[in-house]
Every structure is written in structure tokens, then in C-alpha cells.
Coordinates of N, CA and C in Angstrom, one line a residue:
M1 N 0.9 -28.2 6.6 CA 0.1 -27.5 5.5 C 0.1 -28.4 4.3
N2 N -1.0 -28.3 3.6 CA -1.2 -29.0 2.3 C 0.0 -28.6 1.4
P3 N 0.8 -29.6 0.9 CA 2.0 -29.3 0.1 C 1.6 -28.6 -1.2
E4 N 0.4 -28.9 -1.8 CA 0.0 -28.2 -3.0 C -0.3 -26.8 -2.7
L5 N -0.9 -26.5 -1.6 CA -1.2 -25.1 -1.2 C 0.1 -24.3 -1.0
R6 N 1.0 -24.9 -0.3 CA 2.3 -24.2 0.0 C 3.0 -24.0 -1.4
K7 N 3.0 -25.0 -2.3 CA 3.6 -24.8 -3.6 C 3.0 -23.6 -4.3
R8 N 1.7 -23.5 -4.2 CA 1.0 -22.3 -4.9 C 1.6 -21.0 -4.4
F9 N 1.8 -20.9 -3.1 CA 2.3 -19.6 -2.5 C 3.7 -19.4 -2.8
V10 N 4.5 -20.5 -2.9 CA 5.9 -20.4 -3.3 C 6.0 -19.9 -4.7
N11 N 5.1 -20.5 -5.6 CA 5.1 -20.1 -7.0 C 4.7 -18.6 -7.2
S12 N 3.9 -18.2 -6.3 CA 3.5 -16.8 -6.3 C 4.7 -15.9 -6.0
I13 N 5.4 -16.3 -5.0 CA 6.6 -15.5 -4.6 C 7.6 -15.5 -5.8
E14 N 7.8 -16.7 -6.4 CA 8.7 -16.7 -7.6 C 8.3 -15.7 -8.6
Y15 N 7.0 -15.7 -8.9 CA 6.5 -14.7 -9.9 C 6.7 -13.3 -9.5
L16 N 6.4 -13.0 -8.2 CA 6.6 -11.6 -7.7 C 8.1 -11.2 -7.8
R17 N 9.0 -12.1 -7.5 CA 10.4 -11.8 -7.6 C 10.8 -11.4 -9.0
R18 N 10.2 -12.1 -10.0 CA 10.5 -11.7 -11.4 C 10.0 -10.3 -11.7
M19 N 9.1 -9.8 -10.9 CA 8.5 -8.5 -11.1 C 9.2 -7.5 -10.1
D20 N 10.4 -7.8 -9.6 CA 11.2 -6.9 -8.8 C 10.7 -6.8 -7.3
F21 N 9.9 -7.8 -6.8 CA 9.6 -7.8 -5.4 C 10.6 -8.6 -4.6
F22 N 10.6 -8.4 -3.3 CA 11.5 -9.1 -2.4 C 13.0 -9.0 -2.7
K23 N 13.4 -7.9 -3.3 CA 14.8 -7.7 -3.6 C 15.7 -7.8 -2.4
G24 N 15.2 -7.5 -1.2 CA 16.0 -7.5 0.0 C 16.3 -8.9 0.4
Y25 N 15.7 -9.9 -0.2 CA 16.0 -11.3 0.1 C 16.6 -12.1 -1.0
S26 N 17.4 -11.4 -1.8 CA 18.0 -12.0 -2.9 C 18.9 -13.3 -2.6
D27 N 19.3 -13.4 -1.4 CA 20.2 -14.5 -1.0 C 19.3 -15.7 -0.5
L28 N 18.0 -15.6 -0.5 CA 17.1 -16.6 0.0 C 16.4 -17.3 -1.1
T29 N 15.9 -18.5 -1.0 CA 15.0 -19.1 -1.9 C 13.6 -18.6 -1.6
S30 N 12.7 -18.9 -2.6 CA 11.3 -18.4 -2.3 C 10.7 -19.2 -1.2
D31 N 11.1 -20.5 -1.0 CA 10.6 -21.2 0.1 C 11.0 -20.6 1.4
E32 N 12.3 -20.1 1.5 CA 12.8 -19.5 2.7 C 12.1 -18.1 3.0
I33 N 11.8 -17.4 1.9 CA 11.0 -16.1 2.1 C 9.7 -16.4 2.6
L34 N 9.0 -17.5 2.1 CA 7.7 -17.8 2.7 C 7.8 -18.2 4.1
D35 N 8.8 -18.9 4.5 CA 9.0 -19.2 6.0 C 9.2 -18.0 6.8
K36 N 9.9 -17.0 6.3 CA 10.1 -15.8 7.0 C 8.8 -15.0 7.2
I37 N 7.9 -15.1 6.2 CA 6.6 -14.5 6.4 C 5.8 -15.2 7.4
F38 N 5.8 -16.6 7.3 CA 5.0 -17.4 8.2 C 5.4 -17.2 9.7
N39 N 6.7 -17.1 9.9 CA 7.2 -17.0 11.3 C 7.3 -15.6 11.9
G40 N 6.9 -14.6 11.1 CA 6.8 -13.2 11.5 C 8.1 -12.4 11.4
E41 N 9.1 -13.0 10.8 CA 10.4 -12.3 10.6 C 10.2 -11.1 9.7
T42 N 9.3 -11.2 8.7 CA 9.0 -10.1 7.8 C 7.6 -9.8 7.9
D43 N 7.2 -8.5 8.0 CA 5.8 -8.2 8.3 C 5.5 -6.8 7.7
Y44 N 4.2 -6.5 7.8 CA 3.8 -5.1 7.3 C 2.7 -4.6 8.3
D45 N 2.5 -3.3 8.2 CA 1.5 -2.7 9.1 C 0.5 -1.9 8.2
V46 N -0.7 -1.7 8.8 CA -1.8 -1.1 8.0 C -2.2 0.2 8.7
D47 N -1.5 0.6 9.7 CA -1.9 1.9 10.4 C -0.6 2.8 10.5
W48 N -0.8 4.0 10.0 CA 0.4 4.9 9.8 C 1.1 5.1 11.1
F49 N 0.5 5.2 12.2 CA 1.1 5.5 13.5 C 2.1 4.4 13.9
V50 N 1.9 3.2 13.5 CA 2.7 2.1 13.9 C 4.1 2.3 13.3
E51 N 4.3 3.1 12.3 CA 5.6 3.4 11.7 C 6.5 4.0 12.8
T52 N 6.0 4.6 13.8 CA 6.8 5.2 14.8 C 7.1 4.3 16.0
W53 N 6.6 3.1 16.0 CA 6.8 2.1 17.0 C 8.0 1.2 16.8
P54 N 8.7 0.7 17.8 CA 9.7 -0.3 17.6 C 9.2 -1.5 16.9
K55 N 10.0 -2.1 16.1 CA 9.5 -3.3 15.3 C 9.0 -4.4 16.2
K56 N 9.6 -4.6 17.4 CA 9.2 -5.7 18.2 C 7.8 -5.6 18.8
E57 N 7.2 -4.3 18.7 CA 5.9 -4.1 19.2 C 4.9 -4.2 18.0
R58 N 5.3 -4.5 16.8 CA 4.3 -4.6 15.7 C 3.7 -5.9 15.6
G59 N 2.8 -6.1 14.6 CA 1.9 -7.3 14.5 C 2.6 -8.5 14.0
A60 N 1.8 -9.5 13.8 CA 2.4 -10.8 13.3 C 1.4 -11.3 12.2
R61 N 1.3 -10.6 11.1 CA 0.3 -10.9 10.1 C 0.7 -12.2 9.3
G62 N 2.0 -12.5 9.3 CA 2.4 -13.7 8.6 C 1.9 -15.0 9.3
R63 N 2.0 -14.9 10.6 CA 1.5 -16.1 11.4 C 0.0 -16.2 11.2
Y64 N -0.7 -15.1 11.2 CA -2.2 -15.2 10.9 C -2.5 -15.7 9.5
L65 N -1.6 -15.4 8.6 CA -1.8 -15.9 7.2 C -1.6 -17.4 7.2
R66 N -0.6 -17.9 7.9 CA -0.4 -19.3 7.9 C -1.6 -20.0 8.5
E67 N -2.1 -19.5 9.6 CA -3.3 -20.1 10.3 C -4.5 -20.1 9.3
S68 N -4.6 -19.0 8.6 CA -5.7 -18.9 7.6 C -5.6 -20.0 6.6
L69 N -4.4 -20.2 6.1 CA -4.1 -21.2 5.0 C -4.5 -22.6 5.6
E70 N -4.1 -22.9 6.8 CA -4.4 -24.2 7.4 C -5.9 -24.4 7.7
E71 N -6.6 -23.3 8.1 CA -8.0 -23.5 8.5 C -8.9 -23.3 7.4
H72 N -8.5 -22.6 6.3 CA -9.4 -22.4 5.2 C -8.7 -22.8 3.9
E73 N -8.3 -24.0 3.9 CA -7.5 -24.6 2.8 C -8.3 -24.5 1.5
D74 N -9.6 -24.9 1.5 CA -10.4 -24.9 0.3 C -10.5 -23.5 -0.4
Y75 N -10.7 -22.5 0.5 CA -10.8 -21.1 0.0 C -9.5 -20.7 -0.7
W76 N -8.3 -21.0 -0.1 CA -7.1 -20.5 -0.7 C -6.7 -21.3 -1.9
M77 N -7.1 -22.5 -2.0 CA -6.8 -23.3 -3.2 C -7.7 -22.8 -4.4
K78 N -8.8 -22.2 -4.1 CA -9.7 -21.7 -5.2 C -9.5 -20.2 -5.4
A79 N -8.7 -19.5 -4.5 CA -8.5 -18.1 -4.7 C -7.8 -17.8 -6.0
S80 N -8.0 -16.6 -6.5 CA -7.4 -16.2 -7.8 C -5.9 -16.0 -7.6
D81 N -5.2 -16.0 -8.7 CA -3.7 -15.7 -8.7 C -3.5 -14.3 -8.1
F82 N -4.4 -13.4 -8.5 CA -4.3 -12.0 -8.0 C -4.4 -11.9 -6.5
D83 N -5.4 -12.6 -5.9 CA -5.6 -12.6 -4.5 C -4.4 -13.2 -3.7
V84 N -3.8 -14.2 -4.3 CA -2.6 -14.8 -3.6 C -1.4 -13.9 -3.8
D85 N -1.2 -13.4 -5.0 CA -0.1 -12.5 -5.2 C -0.2 -11.2 -4.3
K86 N -1.4 -10.7 -4.3 CA -1.6 -9.5 -3.5 C -1.3 -9.7 -2.0
K87 N -1.8 -10.7 -1.5 CA -1.6 -11.0 -0.1 C -0.1 -11.1 0.3
L88 N 0.6 -11.8 -0.6 CA 2.1 -11.9 -0.3 C 2.8 -10.6 -0.6
S89 N 2.4 -9.9 -1.6 CA 3.1 -8.6 -1.9 C 3.1 -7.6 -0.8
F90 N 2.0 -7.7 0.0 CA 1.9 -6.8 1.2 C 3.2 -6.9 2.1
F91 N 3.8 -8.0 2.1 CA 4.9 -8.3 3.0 C 6.2 -7.6 2.5
D92 N 6.2 -7.1 1.3 CA 7.3 -6.4 0.8 C 7.0 -4.9 1.0
V93 N 7.4 -4.3 2.1 CA 7.1 -2.9 2.4 C 7.8 -1.9 1.6
K94 N 8.8 -2.4 0.9 CA 9.5 -1.4 0.0 C 8.9 -1.4 -1.4
R95 N 7.9 -2.2 -1.6 CA 7.2 -2.2 -2.9 C 5.7 -1.8 -2.8
V96 N 5.1 -2.1 -1.7 CA 3.6 -1.9 -1.6 C 3.3 -1.1 -0.4
F97 N 2.4 -0.1 -0.6 CA 1.9 0.8 0.4 C 0.5 0.2 0.8
V98 N 0.3 -0.1 2.1 CA -0.9 -0.6 2.6 C -1.4 0.2 3.8
E99 N -2.6 0.7 3.8 CA -3.1 1.5 4.9 C -4.6 1.3 5.0
D100 N -5.0 1.1 6.3 CA -6.4 1.0 6.6 C -7.2 2.2 6.0
V101 N -8.4 2.0 5.5 CA -9.2 3.1 4.9 C -9.7 4.0 6.0
E102 N -9.9 3.4 7.2 CA -10.3 4.2 8.3 C -9.1 4.4 9.2
V103 N -8.7 5.7 9.4 CA -7.5 6.0 10.1 C -7.7 6.8 11.4
V104 N -6.6 6.8 12.2 CA -6.6 7.6 13.4 C -6.1 9.0 12.9
I105 N -7.0 10.0 13.0 CA -6.6 11.3 12.5 C -5.8 12.1 13.6
E106 N -4.6 12.4 13.2 CA -3.7 13.2 14.1 C -2.8 14.0 13.3
K107 N -2.3 15.1 13.9 CA -1.3 15.9 13.2 C -0.1 15.1 12.8
D108 N 0.5 15.5 11.7 CA 1.7 14.8 11.1 C 1.4 13.5 10.5
M109 N 0.1 13.1 10.4 CA -0.2 11.8 9.8 C 0.2 11.7 8.4
C110 N -0.1 12.8 7.6 CA 0.2 12.7 6.2 C 1.7 13.0 5.8
E111 N 2.4 13.6 6.7 CA 3.8 13.6 6.5 C 4.4 12.2 6.6
I112 N 3.9 11.4 7.5 CA 4.4 10.0 7.6 C 3.9 9.2 6.4
L113 N 2.6 9.4 6.0 CA 2.1 8.7 4.8 C 2.9 9.0 3.6
L114 N 3.4 10.3 3.4 CA 4.2 10.7 2.3 C 5.5 9.9 2.3
R115 N 6.1 9.8 3.5 CA 7.4 9.1 3.6 C 7.1 7.6 3.3
K116 N 6.0 7.1 3.7 CA 5.7 5.7 3.4 C 5.5 5.5 1.9
L117 N 4.9 6.5 1.2 CA 4.7 6.4 -0.3 C 6.1 6.5 -1.0
A118 N 7.0 7.4 -0.4 CA 8.3 7.5 -1.1 C 9.1 6.2 -0.9
R119 N 8.9 5.5 0.1 CA 9.6 4.2 0.4 C 9.4 3.2 -0.7
I120 N 8.2 3.2 -1.3 CA 7.9 2.2 -2.4 C 8.1 2.7 -3.8
S121 N 8.7 3.9 -3.9 CA 8.8 4.6 -5.2 C 9.9 4.0 -6.2
R122 N 10.6 3.0 -5.8 CA 11.7 2.4 -6.6 C 12.7 3.5 -7.0
G123 N 12.9 4.5 -6.1 CA 13.9 5.5 -6.3 C 13.5 6.7 -7.1
V124 N 12.3 6.7 -7.6 CA 11.9 7.8 -8.5 C 11.2 9.0 -7.8
F125 N 10.8 8.8 -6.6 CA 10.2 9.9 -5.8 C 10.8 10.0 -4.5
N126 N 11.6 11.1 -4.3 CA 12.3 11.3 -3.0 C 12.1 12.7 -2.5
P127 N 10.9 13.0 -1.9 CA 10.7 14.3 -1.4 C 11.6 14.6 -0.2
R128 N 11.8 15.9 -0.1 CA 12.7 16.4 1.1 C 11.9 17.6 1.7
Y129 N 12.4 17.9 3.0 CA 11.8 19.0 3.7 C 10.3 19.0 3.8
I130 N 9.8 17.9 4.2 CA 8.3 17.7 4.3 C 7.7 18.4 5.5
G131 N 6.6 19.1 5.2 CA 5.9 19.8 6.3 C 4.4 19.6 6.0
E132 N 3.6 19.9 7.0 CA 2.2 19.6 6.9 C 1.3 20.6 7.7
E133 N 0.2 21.0 7.1 CA -0.8 21.9 7.7 C -2.1 21.1 7.7
M134 N -2.7 21.1 8.9 CA -3.9 20.3 9.1 C -5.1 21.3 9.3
L135 N -6.1 21.2 8.4 CA -7.2 22.1 8.5 C -8.5 21.3 8.5
E136 N -9.5 21.8 9.3 CA -10.8 21.1 9.4 C -11.8 21.6 8.4
W137 N -12.5 20.8 7.8 CA -13.6 21.3 7.0 C -15.0 20.9 7.6
D138 N -16.0 21.7 7.4 CA -17.2 21.5 8.1 C -18.4 21.8 7.2
E139 N -19.4 20.9 7.1 CA -20.5 21.1 6.3 C -20.3 20.8 4.8
E140 N -19.5 21.7 4.2 CA -19.2 21.6 2.7 C -17.9 21.0 2.5
P141 N -17.8 19.7 1.9 CA -16.6 19.0 1.7 C -15.7 19.7 0.6
P142 N -14.4 19.4 0.6 CA -13.6 19.9 -0.5 C -14.1 19.3 -1.8
P143 N -14.0 20.1 -2.9 CA -14.5 19.6 -4.2 C -14.0 18.3 -4.7
A144 N -12.7 18.0 -4.5 CA -12.2 16.7 -4.9 C -12.8 15.5 -4.1
L145 N -13.0 15.8 -2.8 CA -13.7 14.7 -2.0 C -15.1 14.6 -2.4
K146 N -15.8 15.7 -2.6 CA -17.2 15.6 -3.0 C -17.4 14.9 -4.3
A147 N -16.5 15.2 -5.3 CA -16.6 14.5 -6.6 C -16.4 13.0 -6.5
A148 N -15.5 12.6 -5.5 CA -15.2 11.2 -5.4 C -16.3 10.4 -4.6
L149 N -16.8 11.0 -3.6 CA -17.7 10.3 -2.7 C -19.2 10.7 -2.8
G150 N -19.5 11.8 -3.4 CA -20.8 12.3 -3.7 C -21.7 12.2 -2.4
K151 N -22.8 11.6 -2.4 CA -23.7 11.5 -1.3 C -23.2 10.9 0.0
W152 N -22.0 10.2 -0.2 CA -21.5 9.5 0.9 C -20.6 10.4 1.8
C153 N -20.4 11.6 1.4 CA -19.7 12.6 2.2 C -20.5 12.9 3.5
S154 N -19.7 13.0 4.5 CA -20.4 13.3 5.8 C -20.4 14.8 6.0
Y155 N -20.5 15.2 7.2 CA -20.6 16.7 7.5 C -19.3 17.3 8.0
A156 N -18.2 16.5 8.1 CA -17.0 17.1 8.6 C -15.8 16.2 8.3
G157 N -14.6 16.7 8.3 CA -13.4 16.0 8.0 C -12.2 16.9 8.1
W158 N -11.1 16.5 7.4 CA -9.9 17.2 7.5 C -9.3 17.3 6.1
I159 N -8.6 18.4 5.9 CA -7.7 18.6 4.7 C -6.3 18.7 5.3
F160 N -5.4 17.9 4.7 CA -4.0 17.9 5.0 C -3.2 18.5 3.9
K161 N -2.6 19.7 4.1 CA -1.8 20.3 3.0 C -0.4 19.9 3.3
V162 N 0.2 19.2 2.4 CA 1.6 18.7 2.6 C 2.6 19.4 1.7
F163 N 3.6 20.0 2.3 CA 4.6 20.7 1.5 C 5.9 19.9 1.4
F164 N 6.5 20.0 0.3 CA 7.8 19.3 0.2 C 8.6 19.8 -1.0
E165 N 9.9 19.4 -1.0 CA 10.7 19.8 -2.1 C 11.0 18.5 -2.9
F166 N 11.0 18.6 -4.2 CA 11.3 17.5 -5.1 C 12.0 18.1 -6.3
R167 N 13.1 17.5 -6.7 CA 13.9 18.0 -7.8 C 14.2 19.5 -7.8
G168 N 14.5 20.0 -6.6 CA 14.8 21.4 -6.4 C 13.7 22.4 -6.4
K169 N 12.5 21.9 -6.5 CA 11.3 22.8 -6.5 C 10.4 22.5 -5.4
E170 N 9.6 23.5 -4.9 CA 8.7 23.3 -3.8 C 7.3 22.9 -4.4
H171 N 6.7 22.0 -3.7 CA 5.4 21.5 -4.2 C 4.4 21.4 -3.0
L172 N 3.1 21.3 -3.4 CA 2.0 21.2 -2.4 C 1.1 20.1 -2.9
M173 N 0.7 19.2 -2.0 CA -0.4 18.2 -2.4 C -1.3 18.2 -1.2
E174 N -2.5 17.7 -1.5 CA -3.6 17.6 -0.4 C -4.1 16.2 -0.2
F175 N -4.2 15.8 1.0 CA -4.9 14.6 1.4 C -6.2 15.0 2.1
Y176 N -7.2 14.1 2.0 CA -8.5 14.5 2.6 C -9.0 13.3 3.5
S177 N -9.8 13.7 4.5 CA -10.5 12.7 5.2 C -12.0 13.1 5.3
N178 N -12.8 12.1 5.2 CA -14.2 12.2 5.4 C -14.5 11.5 6.7
R179 N -14.6 12.4 7.8 CA -14.5 11.9 9.2 C -13.2 11.1 9.3
D180 N -13.3 9.8 9.5 CA -12.0 9.0 9.6 C -11.7 8.2 8.4
Y181 N -12.4 8.4 7.3 CA -12.1 7.8 6.0 C -11.1 8.6 5.3
L182 N -10.0 7.9 4.9 CA -8.9 8.6 4.2 C -9.0 8.5 2.7
Y183 N -8.9 9.6 2.0 CA -9.0 9.7 0.6 C -7.7 10.2 0.0
M184 N -6.9 9.4 -0.7 CA -5.5 9.8 -1.1 C -5.3 10.0 -2.6
D185 N -6.3 9.6 -3.4 CA -6.1 9.6 -4.9 C -5.6 11.0 -5.4
P186 N -6.1 12.1 -4.9 CA -5.6 13.4 -5.5 C -4.1 13.6 -5.2
A187 N -3.6 13.1 -4.0 CA -2.2 13.2 -3.7 C -1.4 12.3 -4.6
I188 N -1.9 11.1 -4.9 CA -1.2 10.2 -5.8 C -1.2 10.8 -7.2
K189 N -2.3 11.4 -7.7 CA -2.2 12.0 -9.0 C -1.1 13.1 -9.1
K190 N -0.9 13.8 -8.0 CA 0.1 14.8 -8.0 C 1.5 14.2 -8.1
I191 N 1.7 13.1 -7.4 CA 3.0 12.4 -7.5 C 3.2 11.9 -8.9
N192 N 2.2 11.3 -9.5 CA 2.3 10.7 -10.8 C 2.6 11.8 -11.8
E193 N 2.1 13.0 -11.7 CA 2.5 14.1 -12.6 C 4.0 14.4 -12.4
L194 N 4.5 14.4 -11.2 CA 5.9 14.8 -11.0 C 6.9 13.7 -11.5
I195 N 6.4 12.5 -11.6 CA 7.4 11.4 -11.9 C 7.1 10.8 -13.3
K196 N 6.2 11.4 -14.1 CA 5.8 10.8 -15.3 C 6.9 10.6 -16.3
D197 N 8.0 11.4 -16.2 CA 9.1 11.2 -17.1 C 10.0 10.1 -16.7
A198 N 9.8 9.5 -15.5 CA 10.7 8.4 -15.0 C 10.3 7.0 -15.5
G199 N 9.1 6.9 -16.2 CA 8.7 5.7 -16.7 C 7.9 4.8 -15.7
Y200 N 7.6 5.4 -14.6 CA 6.9 4.6 -13.6 C 5.7 5.5 -13.1
Q201 N 4.6 4.8 -12.6 CA 3.5 5.5 -12.0 C 3.0 4.7 -10.8
Y202 N 2.4 5.4 -9.9 CA 1.7 4.8 -8.7 C 0.4 4.3 -9.2
Y203 N 0.2 3.0 -9.0 CA -1.1 2.3 -9.4 C -1.8 2.0 -8.1
A204 N -3.1 2.2 -8.1 CA -3.9 1.7 -7.0 C -4.2 0.2 -7.2
I205 N -4.2 -0.6 -6.2 CA -4.5 -2.0 -6.3 C -5.8 -2.3 -5.6
S206 N -6.7 -2.9 -6.3 CA -8.1 -3.1 -5.8 C -8.1 -4.0 -4.6
D207 N -8.7 -3.4 -3.5 CA -8.8 -4.2 -2.2 C -10.0 -3.6 -1.4
L208 N -10.8 -4.5 -0.8 CA -12.0 -4.1 -0.1 C -11.6 -3.5 1.3
D209 N -10.5 -3.8 1.9 CA -10.3 -3.5 3.3 C -9.2 -2.3 3.4
Y210 N -8.3 -2.2 2.4 CA -7.2 -1.3 2.6 C -7.0 -0.4 1.4
T211 N -6.4 0.7 1.6 CA -5.9 1.6 0.5 C -4.5 1.0 0.1
V212 N -4.3 0.6 -1.1 CA -3.1 -0.1 -1.5 C -2.6 0.5 -2.8
Y213 N -1.3 0.9 -2.8 CA -0.6 1.4 -4.0 C 0.7 0.7 -4.2
A214 N 1.1 0.6 -5.5 CA 2.4 0.1 -5.8 C 2.9 0.8 -7.1
V215 N 4.2 0.8 -7.3 CA 4.8 1.6 -8.4 C 5.2 0.6 -9.5
F216 N 4.7 0.8 -10.7 CA 5.0 -0.1 -11.9 C 5.2 0.8 -13.1
S217 N 5.9 0.2 -14.1 CA 5.9 0.8 -15.4 C 4.6 0.3 -16.1
E218 N 4.3 1.0 -17.2 CA 3.1 0.6 -17.9 C 3.1 -0.9 -18.4
G219 N 4.3 -1.3 -18.8 CA 4.5 -2.7 -19.3 C 4.3 -3.7 -18.1
E220 N 4.8 -3.3 -17.0 CA 4.7 -4.2 -15.8 C 3.2 -4.3 -15.4
A221 N 2.5 -3.2 -15.4 CA 1.1 -3.2 -15.0 C 0.3 -4.1 -16.0
E222 N 0.6 -3.9 -17.3 CA -0.1 -4.7 -18.3 C 0.2 -6.2 -18.1
K223 N 1.4 -6.5 -17.8 CA 1.8 -7.9 -17.6 C 1.1 -8.6 -16.4
L224 N 1.0 -7.8 -15.3 CA 0.3 -8.3 -14.2 C -1.1 -8.5 -14.4
E225 N -1.7 -7.6 -15.1 CA -3.2 -7.7 -15.5 C -3.4 -8.9 -16.4
K226 N -2.6 -9.1 -17.4 CA -2.8 -10.1 -18.4 C -2.4 -11.5 -17.8
E227 N -1.3 -11.6 -17.1 CA -0.8 -13.0 -16.7 C -1.4 -13.5 -15.4
R228 N -1.7 -12.5 -14.5 CA -2.2 -12.9 -13.2 C -3.5 -12.3 -12.8
G229 N -4.1 -11.5 -13.6 CA -5.4 -11.0 -13.3 C -5.5 -9.9 -12.3
W230 N -4.3 -9.2 -12.1 CA -4.3 -8.1 -11.2 C -5.3 -7.0 -11.6
K231 N -5.9 -6.4 -10.6 CA -6.9 -5.3 -10.8 C -6.2 -4.0 -10.3
L232 N -5.8 -3.2 -11.3 CA -5.0 -2.0 -11.1 C -5.7 -0.8 -11.8
Y233 N -5.5 0.3 -11.2 CA -6.0 1.5 -11.9 C -5.1 2.7 -11.5
L234 N -5.0 3.7 -12.4 CA -4.3 4.9 -12.2 C -5.3 5.9 -11.5
P235 N -4.9 6.4 -10.3 CA -5.9 7.3 -9.6 C -6.1 8.6 -10.5

């Protein structure tokens, strides 16, 4: 690999570590963390149902990333700091939620998604006693989905009512699907209301292929936007 390109990715990991990423690898150098990504020792998934599979049956996105760097060197040398940071941040599954926007619709899907969201909360969102009710909508979409998608709404989809306990109180949030397109922002808004006193919020990270969220303080979000050009928004 081009040493300058590798150096750029190592520098990105260095920056991310200063922002509290890759804490599980505190005994390793940033070079060693990059090698763990490249050889598949640390990985991430983009499909909720893979969470139930043994790790040995999961993907090898780190090896694909290395191949991409070697085959498309010019592209990655010109890529923005944000794009490099984002690509590497996905490999820290305790900090970043990544899910394909088109999902396999099944019962208990959003219970697993909520647990996946809790995993990246940095300890501020720990729901208990999670349950789910799955309801089909037909012809007329839910208002929140219609407001977000407008004319792009199809004729059918699903509402997932997710019940859970947080800080000793019972709560309800809703996830929506437009056929197999997953829309999560209303659920994220609900979580953000519940944790607003903790100093952190769930931010959506701009991405064309995936639904991506991470938890930051306001100061951290501003720093990422200013110093590295991150594209973040509060749902």
C-alpha cells in the first residue's frame, strides 16, 4: 500500500481516538488498530439480523476496504477527511450505529435495533424490558413517515411500536418502514428527549448508503464539523 495513503488512515484513527473512539483497543497503537481492521479481526455489520449470527459467520469489510485502498488509490488520496474518518469509525461498533436503509422486515427487528442503538450510547441510554408490536399500514402512511417522505411514500409498510423501561419509567417509541425502507428519525428524537440532561445526543451522520448514528456532546459535534468537515444533524 502507498505509505502516504496508509499514513492518512493511521492519522484518521489517531484523531478518532482523541474523540473517544476505539477505546477497546487502548493497548494498541493506531497502526495496529488499522491492521486489525484490514485483516478482519474487527468488523461491523449493516443488517440487523446478522446481530444474531456467530461472529465467525459475519463479513470481512476490513479486507474489502484494504482492497479498495490498493485499487483506487487516487480516489482515497483525494477523499475528504470526513469520508476517511467515517469509513474507519464504522469499525467501532460501540460508537457508531450502521444499518442498511433497505431492511429485511421481520418481527423483533426493532427490538434488536434498539439494543444496537443502546450499545453506542456511551452509557447514557440503557433501556430494559424491551418489547415490540408490529403493525401493518396500508394506503395511508403514518403522519411522521408521510411528512418525511412526501410523494415518495409507497402504498404499504409497517409500524413498529417498541416498549421499554428507562430510568424506572415505561416508554413507547415508533419505527416506520416504507415497504422495506427503514425510517428511524422519530425513534431517535424520542431517545434524544429522554437523554437531553446527560449532555449527549444521537446525531445522524450523512451517508448515501446507510442509516448512521453516533452519540456526541454538542462540543464534540461542533469540533468534528469544524476540524474534519463532518456532516451531522440532529433528527
